[in-house]
mmCIF file of C-alpha atoms and ligand atoms in Angstrom:
data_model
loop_
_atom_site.group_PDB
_atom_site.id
_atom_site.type_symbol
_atom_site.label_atom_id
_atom_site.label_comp_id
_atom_site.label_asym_id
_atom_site.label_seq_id
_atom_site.Cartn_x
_atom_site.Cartn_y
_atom_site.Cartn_z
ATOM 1 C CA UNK B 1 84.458 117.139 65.228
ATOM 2 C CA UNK B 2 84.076 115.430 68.822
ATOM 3 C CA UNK B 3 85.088 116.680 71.895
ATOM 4 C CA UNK B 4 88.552 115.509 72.998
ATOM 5 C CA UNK B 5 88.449 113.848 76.938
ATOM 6 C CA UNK B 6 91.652 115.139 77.776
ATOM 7 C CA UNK B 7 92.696 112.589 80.357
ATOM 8 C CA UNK B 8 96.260 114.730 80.517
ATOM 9 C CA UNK B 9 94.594 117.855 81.382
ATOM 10 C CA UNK B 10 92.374 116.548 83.785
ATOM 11 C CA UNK B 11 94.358 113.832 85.208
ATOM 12 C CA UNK B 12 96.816 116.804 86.330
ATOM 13 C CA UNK B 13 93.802 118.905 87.546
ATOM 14 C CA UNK B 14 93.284 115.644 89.694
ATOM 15 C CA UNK B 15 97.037 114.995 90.704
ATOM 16 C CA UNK B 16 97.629 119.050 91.405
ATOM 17 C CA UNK B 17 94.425 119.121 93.902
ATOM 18 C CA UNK B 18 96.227 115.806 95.668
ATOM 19 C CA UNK B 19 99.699 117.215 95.862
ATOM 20 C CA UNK B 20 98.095 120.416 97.792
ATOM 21 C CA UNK B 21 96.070 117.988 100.278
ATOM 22 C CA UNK B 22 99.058 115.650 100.800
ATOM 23 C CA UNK B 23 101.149 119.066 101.629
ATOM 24 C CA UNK B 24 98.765 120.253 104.531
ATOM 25 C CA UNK B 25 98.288 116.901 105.888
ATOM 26 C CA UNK B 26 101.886 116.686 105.897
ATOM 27 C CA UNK B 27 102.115 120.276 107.748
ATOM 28 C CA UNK B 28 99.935 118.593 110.539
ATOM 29 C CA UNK B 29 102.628 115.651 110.743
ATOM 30 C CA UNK B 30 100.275 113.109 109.124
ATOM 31 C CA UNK B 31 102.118 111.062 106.197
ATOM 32 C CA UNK B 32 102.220 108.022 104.679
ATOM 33 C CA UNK B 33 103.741 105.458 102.271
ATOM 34 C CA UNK B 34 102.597 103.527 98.822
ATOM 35 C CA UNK B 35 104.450 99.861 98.868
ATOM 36 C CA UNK B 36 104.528 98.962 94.886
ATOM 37 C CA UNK B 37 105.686 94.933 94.475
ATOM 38 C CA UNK B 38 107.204 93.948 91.166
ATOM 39 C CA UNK B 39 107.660 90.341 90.971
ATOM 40 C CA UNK B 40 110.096 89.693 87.867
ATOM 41 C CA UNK B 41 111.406 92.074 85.305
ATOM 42 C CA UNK B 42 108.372 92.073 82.348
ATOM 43 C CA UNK B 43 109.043 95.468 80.200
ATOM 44 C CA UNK B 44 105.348 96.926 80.632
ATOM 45 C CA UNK B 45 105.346 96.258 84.330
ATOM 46 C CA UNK B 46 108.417 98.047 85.088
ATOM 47 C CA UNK B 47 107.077 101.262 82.843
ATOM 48 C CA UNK B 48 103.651 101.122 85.171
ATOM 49 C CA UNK B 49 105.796 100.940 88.480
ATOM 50 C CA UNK B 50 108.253 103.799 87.424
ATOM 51 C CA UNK B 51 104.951 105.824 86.681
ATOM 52 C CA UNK B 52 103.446 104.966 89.586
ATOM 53 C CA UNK B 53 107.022 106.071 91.805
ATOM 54 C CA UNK B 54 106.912 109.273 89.465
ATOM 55 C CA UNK B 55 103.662 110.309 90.377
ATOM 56 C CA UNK B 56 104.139 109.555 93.880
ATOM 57 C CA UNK B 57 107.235 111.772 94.213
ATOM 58 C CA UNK B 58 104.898 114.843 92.070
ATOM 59 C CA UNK B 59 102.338 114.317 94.891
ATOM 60 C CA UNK B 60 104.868 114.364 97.713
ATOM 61 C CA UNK B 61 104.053 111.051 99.176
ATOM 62 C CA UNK B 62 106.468 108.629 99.407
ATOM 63 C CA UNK B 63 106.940 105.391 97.648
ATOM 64 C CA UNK B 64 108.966 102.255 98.524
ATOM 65 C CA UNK B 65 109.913 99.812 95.711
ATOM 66 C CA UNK B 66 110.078 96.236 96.496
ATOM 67 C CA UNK B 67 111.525 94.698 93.170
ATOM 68 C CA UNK B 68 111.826 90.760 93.375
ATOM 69 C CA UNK B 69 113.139 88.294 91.371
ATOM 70 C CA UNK B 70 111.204 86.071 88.630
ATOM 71 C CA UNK B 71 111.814 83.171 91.087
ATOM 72 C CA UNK B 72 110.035 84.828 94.202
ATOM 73 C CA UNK B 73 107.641 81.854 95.611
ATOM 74 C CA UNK B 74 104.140 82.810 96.501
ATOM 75 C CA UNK B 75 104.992 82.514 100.351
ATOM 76 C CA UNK B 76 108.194 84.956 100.132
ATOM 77 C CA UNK B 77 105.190 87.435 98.381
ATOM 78 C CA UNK B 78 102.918 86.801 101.151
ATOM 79 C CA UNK B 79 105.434 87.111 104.081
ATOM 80 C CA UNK B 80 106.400 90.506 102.609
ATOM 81 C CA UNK B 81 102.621 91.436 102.255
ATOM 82 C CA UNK B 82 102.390 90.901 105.762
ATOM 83 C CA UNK B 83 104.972 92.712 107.061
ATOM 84 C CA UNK B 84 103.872 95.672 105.215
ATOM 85 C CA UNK B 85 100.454 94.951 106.622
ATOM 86 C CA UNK B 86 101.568 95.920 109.912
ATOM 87 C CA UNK B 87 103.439 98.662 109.016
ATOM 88 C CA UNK B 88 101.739 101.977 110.198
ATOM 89 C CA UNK B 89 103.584 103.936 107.553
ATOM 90 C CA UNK B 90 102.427 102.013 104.740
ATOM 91 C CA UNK B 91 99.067 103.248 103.648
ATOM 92 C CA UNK B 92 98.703 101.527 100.422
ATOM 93 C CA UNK B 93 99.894 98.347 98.828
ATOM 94 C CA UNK B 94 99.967 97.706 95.255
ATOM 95 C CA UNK B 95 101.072 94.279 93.872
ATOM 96 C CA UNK B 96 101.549 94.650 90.054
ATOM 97 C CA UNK B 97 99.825 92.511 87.661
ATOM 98 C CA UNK B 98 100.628 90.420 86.220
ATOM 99 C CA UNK B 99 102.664 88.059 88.613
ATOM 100 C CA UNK B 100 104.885 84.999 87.492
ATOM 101 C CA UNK B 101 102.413 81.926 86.667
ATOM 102 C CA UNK B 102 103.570 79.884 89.732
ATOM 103 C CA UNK B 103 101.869 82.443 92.088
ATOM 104 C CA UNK B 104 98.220 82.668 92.978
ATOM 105 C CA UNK B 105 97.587 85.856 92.195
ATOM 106 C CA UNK B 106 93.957 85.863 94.122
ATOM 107 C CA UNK B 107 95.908 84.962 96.846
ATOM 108 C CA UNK B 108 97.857 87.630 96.474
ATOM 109 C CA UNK B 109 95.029 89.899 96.349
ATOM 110 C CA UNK B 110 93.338 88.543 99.236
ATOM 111 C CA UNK B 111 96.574 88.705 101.212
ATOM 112 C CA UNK B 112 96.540 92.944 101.058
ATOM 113 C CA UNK B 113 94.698 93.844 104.223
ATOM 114 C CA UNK B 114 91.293 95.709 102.612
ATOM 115 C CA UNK B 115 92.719 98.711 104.499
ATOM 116 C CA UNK B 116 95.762 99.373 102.686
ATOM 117 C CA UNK B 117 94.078 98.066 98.874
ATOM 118 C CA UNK B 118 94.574 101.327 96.700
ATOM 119 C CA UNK B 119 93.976 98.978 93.891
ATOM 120 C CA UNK B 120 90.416 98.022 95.297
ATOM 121 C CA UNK B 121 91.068 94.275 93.740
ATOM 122 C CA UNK B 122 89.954 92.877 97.313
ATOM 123 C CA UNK B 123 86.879 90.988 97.584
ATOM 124 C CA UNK B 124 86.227 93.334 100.646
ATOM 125 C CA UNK B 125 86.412 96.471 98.272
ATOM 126 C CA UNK B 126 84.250 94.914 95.877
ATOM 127 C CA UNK B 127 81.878 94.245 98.014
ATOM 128 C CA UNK B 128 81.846 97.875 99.176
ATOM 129 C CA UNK B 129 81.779 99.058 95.659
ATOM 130 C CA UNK B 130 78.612 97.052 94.877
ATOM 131 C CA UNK B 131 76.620 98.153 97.864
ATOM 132 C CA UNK B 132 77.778 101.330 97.505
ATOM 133 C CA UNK B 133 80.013 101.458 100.779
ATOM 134 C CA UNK B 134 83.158 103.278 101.741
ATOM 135 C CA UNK B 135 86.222 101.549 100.203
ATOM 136 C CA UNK B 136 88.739 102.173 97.934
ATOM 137 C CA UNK B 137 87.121 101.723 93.980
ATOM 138 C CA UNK B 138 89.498 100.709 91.114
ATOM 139 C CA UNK B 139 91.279 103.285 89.406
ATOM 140 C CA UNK B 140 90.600 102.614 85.903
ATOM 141 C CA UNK B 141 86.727 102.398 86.250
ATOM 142 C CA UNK B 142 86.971 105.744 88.722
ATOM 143 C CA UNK B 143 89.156 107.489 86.000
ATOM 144 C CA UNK B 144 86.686 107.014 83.815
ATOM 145 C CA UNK B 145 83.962 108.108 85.920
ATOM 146 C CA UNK B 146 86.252 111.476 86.764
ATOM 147 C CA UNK B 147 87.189 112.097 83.188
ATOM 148 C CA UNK B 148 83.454 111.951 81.898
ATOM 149 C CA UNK B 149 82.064 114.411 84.931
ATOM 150 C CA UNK B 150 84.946 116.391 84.741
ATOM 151 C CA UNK B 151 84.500 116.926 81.126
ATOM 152 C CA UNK B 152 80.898 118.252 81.658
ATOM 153 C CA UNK B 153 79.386 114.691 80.116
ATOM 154 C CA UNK B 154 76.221 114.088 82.121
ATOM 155 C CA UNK B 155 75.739 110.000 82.952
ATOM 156 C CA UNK B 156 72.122 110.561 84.181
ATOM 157 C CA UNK B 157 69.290 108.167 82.746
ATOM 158 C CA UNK B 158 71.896 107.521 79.614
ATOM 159 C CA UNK B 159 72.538 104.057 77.937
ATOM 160 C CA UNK B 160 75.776 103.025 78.626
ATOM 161 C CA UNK B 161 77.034 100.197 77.039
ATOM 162 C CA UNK B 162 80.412 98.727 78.241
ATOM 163 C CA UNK B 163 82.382 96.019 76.484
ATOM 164 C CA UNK B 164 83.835 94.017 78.905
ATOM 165 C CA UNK B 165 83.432 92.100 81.922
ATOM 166 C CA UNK B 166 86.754 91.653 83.558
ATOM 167 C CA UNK B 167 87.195 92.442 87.183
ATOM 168 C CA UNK B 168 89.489 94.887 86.806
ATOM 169 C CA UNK B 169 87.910 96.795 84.034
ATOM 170 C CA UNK B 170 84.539 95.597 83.093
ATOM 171 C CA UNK B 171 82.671 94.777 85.496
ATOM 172 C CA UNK B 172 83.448 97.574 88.078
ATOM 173 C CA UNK B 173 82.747 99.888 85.370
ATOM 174 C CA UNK B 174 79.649 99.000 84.887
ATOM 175 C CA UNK B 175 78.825 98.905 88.630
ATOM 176 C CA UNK B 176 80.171 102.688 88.696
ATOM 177 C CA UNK B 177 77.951 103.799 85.759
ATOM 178 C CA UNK B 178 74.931 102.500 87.446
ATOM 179 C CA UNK B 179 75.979 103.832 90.464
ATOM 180 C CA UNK B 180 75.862 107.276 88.425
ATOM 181 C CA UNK B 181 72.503 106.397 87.419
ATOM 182 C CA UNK B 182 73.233 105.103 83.902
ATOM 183 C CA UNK B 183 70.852 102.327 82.281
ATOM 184 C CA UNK B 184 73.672 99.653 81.888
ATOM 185 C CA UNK B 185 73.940 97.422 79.342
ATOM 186 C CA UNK B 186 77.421 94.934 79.854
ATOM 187 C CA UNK B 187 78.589 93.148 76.223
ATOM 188 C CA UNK B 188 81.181 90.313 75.812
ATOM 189 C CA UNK B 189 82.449 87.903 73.722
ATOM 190 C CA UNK B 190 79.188 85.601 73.930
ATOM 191 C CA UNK B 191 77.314 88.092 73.075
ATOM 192 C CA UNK B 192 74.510 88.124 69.979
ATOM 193 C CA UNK B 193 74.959 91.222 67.843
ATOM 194 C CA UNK B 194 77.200 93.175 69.427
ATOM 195 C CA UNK B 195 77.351 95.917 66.502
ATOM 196 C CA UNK B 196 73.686 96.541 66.520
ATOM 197 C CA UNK B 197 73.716 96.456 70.251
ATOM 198 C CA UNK B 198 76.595 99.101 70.742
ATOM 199 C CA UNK B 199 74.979 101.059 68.051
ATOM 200 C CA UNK B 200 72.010 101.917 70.895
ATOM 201 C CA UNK B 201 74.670 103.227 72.899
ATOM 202 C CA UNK B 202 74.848 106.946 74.317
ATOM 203 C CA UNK B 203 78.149 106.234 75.997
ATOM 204 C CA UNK B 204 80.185 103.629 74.526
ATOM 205 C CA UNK B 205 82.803 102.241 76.967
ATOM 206 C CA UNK B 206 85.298 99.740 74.847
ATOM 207 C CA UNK B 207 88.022 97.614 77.219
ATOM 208 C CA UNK B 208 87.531 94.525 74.965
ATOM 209 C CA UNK B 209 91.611 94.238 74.598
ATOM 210 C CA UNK B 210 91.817 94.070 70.834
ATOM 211 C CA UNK B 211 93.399 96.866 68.981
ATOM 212 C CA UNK B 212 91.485 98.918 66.861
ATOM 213 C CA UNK B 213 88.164 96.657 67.271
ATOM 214 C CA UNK B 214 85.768 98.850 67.354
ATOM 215 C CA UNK B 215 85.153 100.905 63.969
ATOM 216 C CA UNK B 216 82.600 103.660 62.933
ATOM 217 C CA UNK B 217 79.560 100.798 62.068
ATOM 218 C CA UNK B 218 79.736 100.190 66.566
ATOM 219 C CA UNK B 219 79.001 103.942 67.160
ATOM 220 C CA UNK B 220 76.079 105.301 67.248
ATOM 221 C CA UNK B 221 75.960 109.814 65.787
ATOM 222 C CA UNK B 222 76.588 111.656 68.764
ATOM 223 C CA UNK B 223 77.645 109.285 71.317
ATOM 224 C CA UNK B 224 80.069 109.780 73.755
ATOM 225 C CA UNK B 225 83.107 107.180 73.097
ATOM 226 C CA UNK B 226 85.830 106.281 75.774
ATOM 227 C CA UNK B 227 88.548 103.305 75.096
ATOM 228 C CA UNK B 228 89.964 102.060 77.876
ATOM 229 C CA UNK B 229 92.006 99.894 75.630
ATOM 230 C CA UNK B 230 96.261 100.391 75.321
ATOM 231 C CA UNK B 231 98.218 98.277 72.959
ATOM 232 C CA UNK B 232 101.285 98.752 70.731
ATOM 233 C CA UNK B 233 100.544 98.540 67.244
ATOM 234 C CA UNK B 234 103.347 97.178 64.266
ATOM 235 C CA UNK B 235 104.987 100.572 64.020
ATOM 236 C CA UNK B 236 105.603 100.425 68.186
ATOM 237 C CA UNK B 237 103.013 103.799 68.392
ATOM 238 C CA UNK B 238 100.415 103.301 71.011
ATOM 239 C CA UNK B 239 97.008 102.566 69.837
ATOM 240 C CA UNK B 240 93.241 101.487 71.564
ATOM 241 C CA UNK B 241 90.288 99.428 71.438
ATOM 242 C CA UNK B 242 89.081 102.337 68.987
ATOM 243 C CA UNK B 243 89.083 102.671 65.275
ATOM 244 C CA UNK B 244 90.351 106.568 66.415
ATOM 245 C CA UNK B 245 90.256 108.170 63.086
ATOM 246 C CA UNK B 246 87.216 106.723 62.005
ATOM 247 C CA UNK B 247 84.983 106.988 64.869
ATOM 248 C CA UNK B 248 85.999 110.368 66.217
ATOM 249 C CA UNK B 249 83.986 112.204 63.355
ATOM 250 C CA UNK B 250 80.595 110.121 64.536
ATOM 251 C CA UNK B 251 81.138 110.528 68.155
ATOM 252 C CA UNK B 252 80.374 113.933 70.145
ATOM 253 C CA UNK B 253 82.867 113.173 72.661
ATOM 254 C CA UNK B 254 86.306 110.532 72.578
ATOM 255 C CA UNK B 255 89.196 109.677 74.628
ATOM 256 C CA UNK B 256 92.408 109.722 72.690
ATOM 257 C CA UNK B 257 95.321 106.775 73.199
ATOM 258 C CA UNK B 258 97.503 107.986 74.689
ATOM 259 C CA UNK B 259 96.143 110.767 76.697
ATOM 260 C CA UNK B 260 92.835 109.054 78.086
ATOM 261 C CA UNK B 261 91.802 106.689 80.442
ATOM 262 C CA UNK B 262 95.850 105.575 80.647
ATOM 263 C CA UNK B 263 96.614 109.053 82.868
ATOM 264 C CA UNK B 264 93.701 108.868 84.665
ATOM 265 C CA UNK B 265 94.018 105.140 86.269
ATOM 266 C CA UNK B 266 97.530 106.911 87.916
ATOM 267 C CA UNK B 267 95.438 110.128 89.234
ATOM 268 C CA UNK B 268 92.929 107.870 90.964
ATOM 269 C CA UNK B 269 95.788 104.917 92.277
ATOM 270 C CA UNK B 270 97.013 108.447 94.155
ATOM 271 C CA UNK B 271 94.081 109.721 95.124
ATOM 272 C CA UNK B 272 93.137 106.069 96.628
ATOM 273 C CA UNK B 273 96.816 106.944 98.104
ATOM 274 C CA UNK B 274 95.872 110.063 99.474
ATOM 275 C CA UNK B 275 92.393 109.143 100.926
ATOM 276 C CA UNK B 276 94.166 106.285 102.669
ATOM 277 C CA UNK B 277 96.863 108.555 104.460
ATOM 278 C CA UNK B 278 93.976 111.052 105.356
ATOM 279 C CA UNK B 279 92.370 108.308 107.754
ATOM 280 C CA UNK B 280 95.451 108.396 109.696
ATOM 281 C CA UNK B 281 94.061 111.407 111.255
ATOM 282 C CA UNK B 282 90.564 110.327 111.812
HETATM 283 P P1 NAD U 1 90.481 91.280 79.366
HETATM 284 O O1 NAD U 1 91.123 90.595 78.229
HETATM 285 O O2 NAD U 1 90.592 90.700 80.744
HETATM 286 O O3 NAD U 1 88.910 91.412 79.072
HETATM 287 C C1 NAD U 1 88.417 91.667 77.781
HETATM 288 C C2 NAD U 1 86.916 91.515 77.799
HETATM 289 O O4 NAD U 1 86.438 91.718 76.475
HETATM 290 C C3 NAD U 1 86.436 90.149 78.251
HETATM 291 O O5 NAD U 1 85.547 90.312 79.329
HETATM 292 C C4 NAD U 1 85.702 89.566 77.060
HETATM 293 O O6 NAD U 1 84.454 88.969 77.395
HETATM 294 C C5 NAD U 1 85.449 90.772 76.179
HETATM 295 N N1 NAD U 1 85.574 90.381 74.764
HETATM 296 C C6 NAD U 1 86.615 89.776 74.165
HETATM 297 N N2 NAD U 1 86.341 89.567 72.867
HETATM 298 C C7 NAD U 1 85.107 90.042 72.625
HETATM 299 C C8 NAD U 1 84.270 90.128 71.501
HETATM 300 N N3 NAD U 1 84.666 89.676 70.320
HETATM 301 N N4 NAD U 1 83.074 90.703 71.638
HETATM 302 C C9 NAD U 1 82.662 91.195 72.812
HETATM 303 N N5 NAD U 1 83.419 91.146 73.934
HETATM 304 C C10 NAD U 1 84.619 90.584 73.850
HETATM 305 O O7 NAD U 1 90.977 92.769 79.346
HETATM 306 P P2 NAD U 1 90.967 93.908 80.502
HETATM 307 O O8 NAD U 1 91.994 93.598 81.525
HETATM 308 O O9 NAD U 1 89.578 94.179 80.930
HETATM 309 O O10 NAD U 1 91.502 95.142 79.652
HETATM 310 C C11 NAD U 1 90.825 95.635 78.513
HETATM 311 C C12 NAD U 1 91.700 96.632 77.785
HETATM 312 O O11 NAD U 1 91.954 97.724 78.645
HETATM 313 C C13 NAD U 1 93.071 96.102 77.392
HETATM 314 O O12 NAD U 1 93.436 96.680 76.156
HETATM 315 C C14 NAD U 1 93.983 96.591 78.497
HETATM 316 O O13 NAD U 1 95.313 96.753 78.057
HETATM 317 C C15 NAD U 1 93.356 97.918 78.792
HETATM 318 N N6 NAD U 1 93.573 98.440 80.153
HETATM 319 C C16 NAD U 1 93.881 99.760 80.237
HETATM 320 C C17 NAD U 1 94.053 100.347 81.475
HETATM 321 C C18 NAD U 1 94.349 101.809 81.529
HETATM 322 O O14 NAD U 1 94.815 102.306 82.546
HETATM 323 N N7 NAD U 1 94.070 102.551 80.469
HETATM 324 C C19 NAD U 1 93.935 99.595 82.642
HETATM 325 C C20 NAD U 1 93.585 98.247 82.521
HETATM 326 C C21 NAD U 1 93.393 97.677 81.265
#
């Protein structure tokens, strides 16, 4: 039987070491706000903001909701952007994806100062992130990153194989394994073989955005497994990228859905939250 990642355990390890930080900085006066922009009314968006606002108020920082109509043009977005850019309060701004299809949404991105980008979507952060510079890393990739050291998995000279190459998910993961000194190998949909090449996998990272894709002839005995993927399957349960019940019994270690990478992504949007607040003092 494989090891469960218990993103819900560790997630709240994560979230109760940030609420303890925010409270002394708060004792020394230094605080701080998360601005989270909701541009229409789709269903999923409105569950990730009211998670986002719920973890916020655990942590004791606060958050401001700026809910817009479907009809908000892109320069009404970037005006608001801009105010909040200059507002010392606000520490982080999160614009949540997706936006309506008449708005740019790299100019969105591009609008958040670098400063204030607890998403790390900016170029800026990117850029930090592949040079290995300060600057805020995205939180699904970073999750993942927590949720395998905290677990005890060493990364180390392993062959990670991640399938995927968004910028959100993908790509930055990959960048983040190699950072931990994985040999990375980065699969999409062009390429050759992908069975036989996830098969060579130690660590197996799946955000390929198909439910239950990969099944037990992807997985390699003893590899460690993590599915970034979330979708609702016909019965409305929440399922992954992962054949769960069939690859758990190959792998040595998996991530459930739900209860994986999905808690984690919020643990690291507040510690991006907290780390931003804590320059205040510097
Ligand atoms: P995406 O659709 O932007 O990217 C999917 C990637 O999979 C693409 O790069 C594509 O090249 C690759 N791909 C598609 N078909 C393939 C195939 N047949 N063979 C090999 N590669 C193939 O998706 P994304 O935004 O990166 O998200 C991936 C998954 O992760 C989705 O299920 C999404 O819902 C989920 N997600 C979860 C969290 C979280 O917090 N848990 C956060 C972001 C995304």
């Amino acid at each position: 039987m494989a090891f469960i990642l218990d993103g819900k355990r560790i997630s709240m390890e994560i979230k109760d070491e940030l609420k303890e930080k925010a409270a002394l900085l708060k004792e020394r006066g230094i605080e701080g706000a998360l601005a989270v922009i909701q541009v229409g009314a789709d269903p999923a968006s409105t569950v990730y903001v009211r998670n986002k606002k719920n973890a916020c108020a655990y942590i004791g920082i606060e958050s401001q909701a700026y809910e817009l109509p479907e009809q908000t043009s892109q320069e009404e977005l970037l005006a608001l952007i801009e105010r909040l850019n200059q507002e010392p309060r606000v520490r982080g701004i999160l614009v949540q994806l997706p936006l309506p299809k008449h708005i740019d949404e790299e100019a969105v991105l591009l609008a958040i100062s670098p400063e204030k980008d607890v998403d790390g979507f900016h170029p800026q952060s990117v850029g930090a992130m592949v040079i290995g510079k300060d600057g805020f890393l995205p939180c699904t990739p970073a999750g993942v990153i927590q949720l395998l050291k905290r677990s005890g998995i060493a990364i180390a000279g392993k062959h990670c194989v991640v399938i995927g190459r968004s910028n959100i998910v993908g790509k930055p993961m990959s960048l983040l394994m190699l950072r931990e000194n994985a040999t990375v190998t980065i699969a999409h949909s062009k390429t050759a073989d992908l069975k036989a090449l996830c098969k060579t996998a130690d660590i197996l990272i799946v955000a390929i955005g198909r439910p239950q894709f990969v099944t037990a002839e992807y997985v390699k005995e003893g590899a460690v497994v993590v599915d970034v993927g979330i979708h609702r399957n016909p019965d409305n349960k929440l399922c992954g990228d992962v054949k769960f019940d069939e690859v758990e019994p190959l792998a040595s270690a998996i991530t459930p859905v739900p209860g994986g990478v999905g808690p984690m992504t919020i643990a690291m949007l507040m510690h991006n939250c907290v780390e931003s607040i804590e320059k205040l003092e510097g």
